[in-house]
Coordinates of C-alpha atoms in Angstrom, one line a residue:
I1 CA 3.6 -8.7 14.4
I2 CA 5.9 -7.2 17.2
V3 CA 5.4 -3.5 16.3
I4 CA 1.3 -4.2 16.4
A5 CA 1.1 -5.8 19.4
L6 CA 3.4 -2.8 20.6
V7 CA 1.2 -0.2 18.9
I8 CA -2.4 -2.3 20.9
I9 CA -1.5 -2.3 23.9
F10 CA 0.0 1.1 23.6
F11 CA -3.6 2.7 22.5
A12 CA -5.4 0.2 24.5
G13 CA -4.0 0.8 28.2
Y14 CA -4.4 5.1 27.1
V15 CA -8.0 4.7 26.1
I16 CA -8.6 2.6 29.8
L17 CA -6.1 4.9 31.6
A18 CA -6.5 8.5 30.1
P19 CA -10.4 8.8 31.2
I20 CA -9.6 7.8 34.9
I21 CA -6.6 10.3 34.9
Y22 CA -8.4 12.9 33.1
G23 CA -11.6 12.4 35.2
V24 CA -10.0 12.2 39.4
F25 CA -6.9 14.6 39.3
R26 CA -8.2 16.7 36.1
P27 CA -3.6 17.8 35.1
K28 CA -3.6 20.9 33.3
T29 CA -1.0 19.0 30.9
I30 CA -4.1 16.3 29.7
L31 CA -6.8 19.5 29.4
E32 CA -4.7 21.3 26.8
S33 CA -3.4 18.6 25.5
R34 CA -3.7 17.9 21.8
S35 CA -6.7 15.1 21.9
L36 CA -8.9 17.4 23.5
V37 CA -7.8 20.1 21.2
I38 CA -8.7 17.4 17.8
F39 CA -12.0 16.3 20.2
G40 CA -13.3 19.7 20.6
Y41 CA -13.0 20.2 17.0
F42 CA -14.5 17.5 15.9
K43 CA -16.9 18.0 19.4
R44 CA -17.6 21.1 17.3
Q45 CA -19.2 20.5 13.8
F46 CA -22.1 18.6 15.5
K47 CA -23.3 22.2 16.6
R48 CA -26.5 22.0 15.3
G49 CA -29.3 25.3 14.2
L50 CA -26.0 27.1 12.6
T51 CA -26.4 29.0 9.6
T52 CA -24.6 28.3 6.0
Q53 CA -21.9 30.5 7.2
E54 CA -21.4 29.6 10.2
F55 CA -21.0 26.3 8.9
L56 CA -18.7 26.9 6.2
C57 CA -16.4 29.1 9.7
N58 CA -17.1 26.2 11.8
I59 CA -15.4 23.9 10.2
T60 CA -12.5 25.1 9.6
P61 CA -10.3 24.5 11.8
T62 CA -8.2 27.1 14.6
E63 CA -4.4 27.5 14.2
K64 CA -4.3 25.5 17.5
E65 CA -6.4 22.5 16.0
K66 CA -4.2 22.3 13.1
Q67 CA -0.7 22.9 14.9
A68 CA -2.4 19.3 17.0
M69 CA -4.3 17.6 13.7
M70 CA -0.7 17.6 12.3
I71 CA 1.5 16.2 15.5
V72 CA -0.7 13.6 15.8
F73 CA -0.5 12.4 12.2
M74 CA 3.1 13.6 12.1
Q75 CA 4.1 11.7 14.9
T76 CA 2.2 8.6 14.6
F77 CA 3.2 8.3 10.0
F78 CA 6.5 8.7 10.7
A79 CA 6.8 7.2 14.5
T80 CA 5.6 4.2 12.7
Y81 CA 7.3 4.1 8.8
T82 CA 10.8 3.9 11.4
A83 CA 9.2 1.8 13.8
H84 CA 8.3 -0.8 11.0
I85 CA 11.3 -0.3 9.3
L86 CA 13.6 -0.4 12.3
C87 CA 12.1 -3.9 13.1
E88 CA 11.4 -6.0 10.5
T89 CA 14.4 -5.0 7.9
Y90 CA 17.7 -3.0 9.4
I91 CA 17.7 -4.9 13.4
P92 CA 16.9 -8.4 11.7
N93 CA 20.2 -8.1 9.5
L94 CA 22.1 -5.6 11.5
S95 CA 24.0 -8.6 12.8
Y96 CA 24.9 -9.9 9.6
N97 CA 25.4 -6.8 8.8
I98 CA 28.3 -6.6 11.3
D99 CA 29.6 -9.7 11.4
F100 CA 30.4 -8.8 7.2
I101 CA 32.3 -5.7 7.6
R102 CA 34.5 -7.6 10.1
V103 CA 35.6 -10.8 8.1
M104 CA 35.5 -7.8 5.3
F105 CA 38.3 -6.3 7.2
Q106 CA 39.9 -9.4 7.9
Q107 CA 39.9 -10.4 4.5
A108 CA 41.5 -6.4 3.6
I109 CA 44.5 -7.1 6.3
T110 CA 45.2 -10.1 4.7
D111 CA 44.6 -7.9 1.0
T112 CA 46.9 -5.5 2.3
T113 CA 50.1 -8.1 3.8
T114 CA 50.1 -9.9 -0.4
L115 CA 49.3 -6.6 -2.9
G116 CA 49.6 -3.4 -0.9
I117 CA 47.2 -1.3 1.6
G118 CA 46.1 1.2 -1.5
A119 CA 44.7 -2.9 -2.5
G120 CA 43.0 -3.5 0.2
L121 CA 41.6 -0.7 1.0
T122 CA 40.0 0.0 -2.5
Q123 CA 38.4 -3.7 -2.2
F124 CA 37.1 -3.5 1.7
I125 CA 35.4 -0.1 0.2
I126 CA 34.4 -1.8 -3.1
D127 CA 32.6 -4.6 -1.3
T128 CA 31.9 -3.5 1.9
G129 CA 29.8 0.3 0.4
D130 CA 26.7 -1.2 0.4
V131 CA 27.7 -2.8 4.1
W132 CA 28.0 0.5 5.5
L133 CA 24.7 2.5 4.3
K134 CA 22.6 0.3 5.9
I135 CA 24.4 0.1 9.9
I136 CA 24.3 4.1 8.5
L137 CA 20.4 3.4 8.5
T138 CA 19.8 1.2 10.7
I139 CA 21.6 4.4 13.1
T140 CA 19.5 7.4 11.8
T141 CA 16.2 5.9 12.2
F142 CA 16.3 4.7 15.1
V143 CA 17.2 8.4 16.4
F144 CA 14.4 9.4 14.8
L145 CA 11.9 7.0 16.0
I146 CA 13.7 7.7 20.0
S147 CA 12.3 11.6 18.4
Y148 CA 8.7 11.0 17.0
L149 CA 8.1 8.9 20.7
S150 CA 9.6 11.8 23.2
D151 CA 7.5 14.4 22.5
T152 CA 9.1 16.5 26.1
T153 CA 10.9 18.2 27.8
V154 CA 12.9 16.0 29.8
F155 CA 14.3 15.5 26.3
K156 CA 14.8 18.8 25.6
N157 CA 12.5 18.0 22.7
K158 CA 9.0 19.7 22.8
I159 CA 7.9 20.4 19.9
K160 CA 7.3 24.7 19.0
S161 CA 5.0 24.4 16.4
V162 CA 4.4 22.4 13.5
D163 CA 4.2 23.3 8.8
T164 CA 1.1 22.5 8.1
T165 CA 1.3 23.6 4.4
P166 CA 0.4 21.4 1.7
L167 CA 3.8 22.0 0.1
G168 CA 5.5 21.5 3.1
V169 CA 4.1 18.8 4.1
L170 CA 4.3 16.9 0.8
S171 CA 8.2 17.6 0.2
C172 CA 8.4 15.8 3.5
I173 CA 5.9 12.5 3.0
C174 CA 6.8 12.3 -0.3
C175 CA 10.2 10.8 0.5
Y176 CA 9.1 7.8 2.4
Y177 CA 6.9 4.8 2.2
P178 CA 4.1 4.4 1.1
V179 CA 4.4 7.5 -0.1
T180 CA 7.0 6.4 -2.3
I181 CA 5.1 4.3 -4.3
L182 CA 2.9 7.3 -6.0
T183 CA 5.9 9.4 -5.2
Y184 CA 8.3 7.0 -8.4
I185 CA 5.5 6.3 -10.5
F186 CA 5.4 9.6 -11.4
I187 CA 9.1 9.9 -11.4
K188 CA 10.5 7.0 -11.9
V189 CA 14.0 6.0 -10.6
T190 CA 16.0 2.6 -11.8
D191 CA 16.0 -0.6 -10.2
Q192 CA 19.8 -0.9 -10.8
T193 CA 22.1 -0.6 -7.7
L194 CA 25.7 -1.4 -8.6
M195 CA 27.2 1.2 -10.6
P196 CA 28.5 0.3 -13.4
V197 CA 32.1 1.4 -13.2
N198 CA 34.8 -1.4 -14.7
N199 CA 37.7 1.3 -13.6
Q200 CA 38.1 -0.3 -9.8
T201 CA 40.1 2.5 -8.4
L202 CA 37.5 5.0 -10.0
L203 CA 34.7 2.8 -8.0
F204 CA 36.1 3.4 -5.2
V205 CA 36.2 7.3 -5.1
L206 CA 32.8 6.7 -5.4
N207 CA 31.7 3.9 -3.7
L208 CA 34.0 5.8 -0.7
I209 CA 31.7 9.3 -1.6
V210 CA 28.8 7.5 -0.7
I211 CA 29.9 6.5 2.3
L212 CA 31.3 9.4 3.6
A213 CA 28.3 10.9 2.1
N214 CA 26.5 9.3 4.7
I215 CA 27.9 9.2 7.1
G216 CA 28.6 13.0 7.2
S217 CA 24.2 13.1 7.6
L218 CA 24.0 10.6 10.4
I219 CA 27.2 13.3 12.3
A220 CA 24.0 15.9 11.7
I221 CA 21.5 13.6 12.4
L222 CA 22.7 13.4 15.2
R223 CA 24.1 16.6 16.5
L224 CA 19.9 17.2 16.6
G225 CA 19.5 14.5 18.7
T226 CA 16.1 13.9 19.3
K227 CA 15.2 17.6 17.5
A228 CA 16.1 15.3 13.9
G229 CA 11.6 14.8 13.1
N230 CA 10.9 16.2 10.3
L231 CA 8.3 19.2 9.6
T232 CA 8.7 20.4 13.8
N233 CA 10.3 23.5 15.1
R234 CA 11.8 21.8 18.1
G235 CA 14.8 23.9 18.8
I236 CA 17.2 25.4 17.2
V237 CA 20.7 23.7 16.6
T238 CA 24.0 26.3 15.7
K239 CA 26.8 23.8 16.4
F240 CA 29.1 21.6 14.2
P241 CA 28.0 21.2 11.1
Y242 CA 25.9 23.0 11.6
N243 CA 27.2 26.0 12.3
I244 CA 28.4 25.9 8.3
I245 CA 25.9 25.0 6.4
R246 CA 21.6 25.7 7.6
H247 CA 21.3 22.1 5.8
P248 CA 24.0 19.9 5.8
D249 CA 22.1 16.1 5.7
Y250 CA 20.8 17.5 3.3
S251 CA 23.6 18.8 1.2
M252 CA 24.2 15.1 2.1
Q253 CA 21.4 13.8 0.5
I254 CA 21.8 15.4 -3.0
L255 CA 25.9 14.2 -3.0
Y256 CA 24.6 10.9 -3.0
I257 CA 22.0 11.2 -5.9
I258 CA 24.8 12.8 -7.3
T259 CA 27.5 9.9 -6.8
T260 CA 25.2 7.5 -7.5
T261 CA 23.1 7.9 -10.4
I262 CA 25.2 10.4 -12.7
P263 CA 28.1 7.1 -13.4
L264 CA 24.8 5.1 -13.4
M265 CA 23.5 7.1 -16.6
L266 CA 27.1 8.2 -17.8
M267 CA 28.7 4.1 -18.1
S268 CA 25.8 2.0 -18.7
N269 CA 24.0 0.4 -21.8
F270 CA 21.3 2.4 -21.5
G271 CA 19.8 4.4 -24.4
I272 CA 19.2 7.8 -24.7
V273 CA 16.2 8.4 -23.9
E274 CA 15.8 6.3 -20.6
K275 CA 19.2 8.3 -19.9
V276 CA 17.7 11.0 -20.2
M277 CA 14.7 10.6 -18.1
M278 CA 17.2 9.8 -14.9
L279 CA 18.9 12.8 -15.8
I280 CA 15.2 14.5 -15.1
T281 CA 15.0 12.0 -12.5
T282 CA 18.0 13.5 -11.0
F283 CA 17.2 16.4 -11.2
A284 CA 13.5 16.6 -9.8
W285 CA 14.8 14.5 -6.3
I286 CA 17.7 17.2 -5.9
Y287 CA 14.5 19.7 -6.6
I288 CA 12.5 18.5 -4.1
Y289 CA 15.3 18.4 -1.0
F290 CA 15.7 21.7 -1.9
L291 CA 11.9 22.4 -2.1
R292 CA 11.9 20.2 1.7
A293 CA 15.1 22.8 3.0
I294 CA 13.1 26.2 1.9
T295 CA 9.7 25.1 3.3
E296 CA 11.5 24.0 6.7
E297 CA 12.9 27.2 7.0
R298 CA 9.6 29.5 6.0
H299 CA 8.0 27.5 9.3
L300 CA 11.5 27.7 11.1
M301 CA 12.0 32.1 10.4
Q302 CA 9.2 32.4 12.7
D303 CA 11.4 31.2 15.4
P304 CA 13.0 34.5 16.3
E305 CA 15.5 32.6 16.8
Y306 CA 16.4 30.4 13.5
Q307 CA 16.1 34.2 12.5
Q308 CA 19.3 35.4 14.2
Y309 CA 20.2 31.8 13.2
V310 CA 20.3 32.6 9.8
E311 CA 22.1 35.6 9.3
K312 CA 24.8 33.7 11.5
V313 CA 25.1 30.9 8.9
K314 CA 24.2 32.4 5.5
Y315 CA 24.7 29.1 3.2
R316 CA 22.1 26.9 2.7
F317 CA 23.7 23.4 1.1
I318 CA 27.4 24.5 -0.2
P319 CA 29.7 26.4 2.1
K320 CA 30.9 30.1 0.3
L321 CA 28.6 29.3 -2.3
F322 CA 25.3 28.9 -1.9

């Protein structure tokens, strides 16, 4: 409700103030704004006296118009998504998650004194693995929200261009709600979240890999900062970890997928058909992230700065290998 109220207030203020500012001051930024570009496109559609050929040519947006419409769509879609999930899921549970980590840490200290450091640390990682992921997702979602709401040179986040290709857009939004409703129909995922591993040492290792993979993803996103938004070129980042591989975030996401699904496939009591489908699903999700990397690079390669970056950092996902 709070998010909806803020959005309504923002757009109501925009609708009231924008025409006044435009009419009185005629600022250059507004004259070149994406809103006017989009308005010009729709205004052109009502032009009378066009032949069929002229109408067909007229209905095709120019590159500038495509860029403007895609940026507005992207900011609306992703900003709404990140604001919603932050306000509805992550922020209300943040204090509980932090308190849970604190209580489990105190318990781990007690276990360490009685059972040893290895046993205490093992139990702490097993007990808190899911909670660490929620805290990390809270931070990354907040970074993405700031990115979508700060398209300005003040934050060194001015959008240079956006990917308008259908494959680039589809491979990106299929990972986000509500599009994931359709994605999960075609790429079914299990609703079992706990890894069916009885060996405590192995379970500790798997949970640790999952936590480290998500921390790696967090580091990559924090390094991008306000440039972290999807589908856009907001400037090239070349510092760690982007000086090692070109897609560290996607590499960590793929590692997370493998670590959480392969043990479930091998050690669960699912039938052979379910396990084969799970294997197909795993490869499908890996391929989606591969497509995201490929389409992003196809778009970014239009930037000479990124071309130089590719020459220096030759590997996409795995250093010295791929």
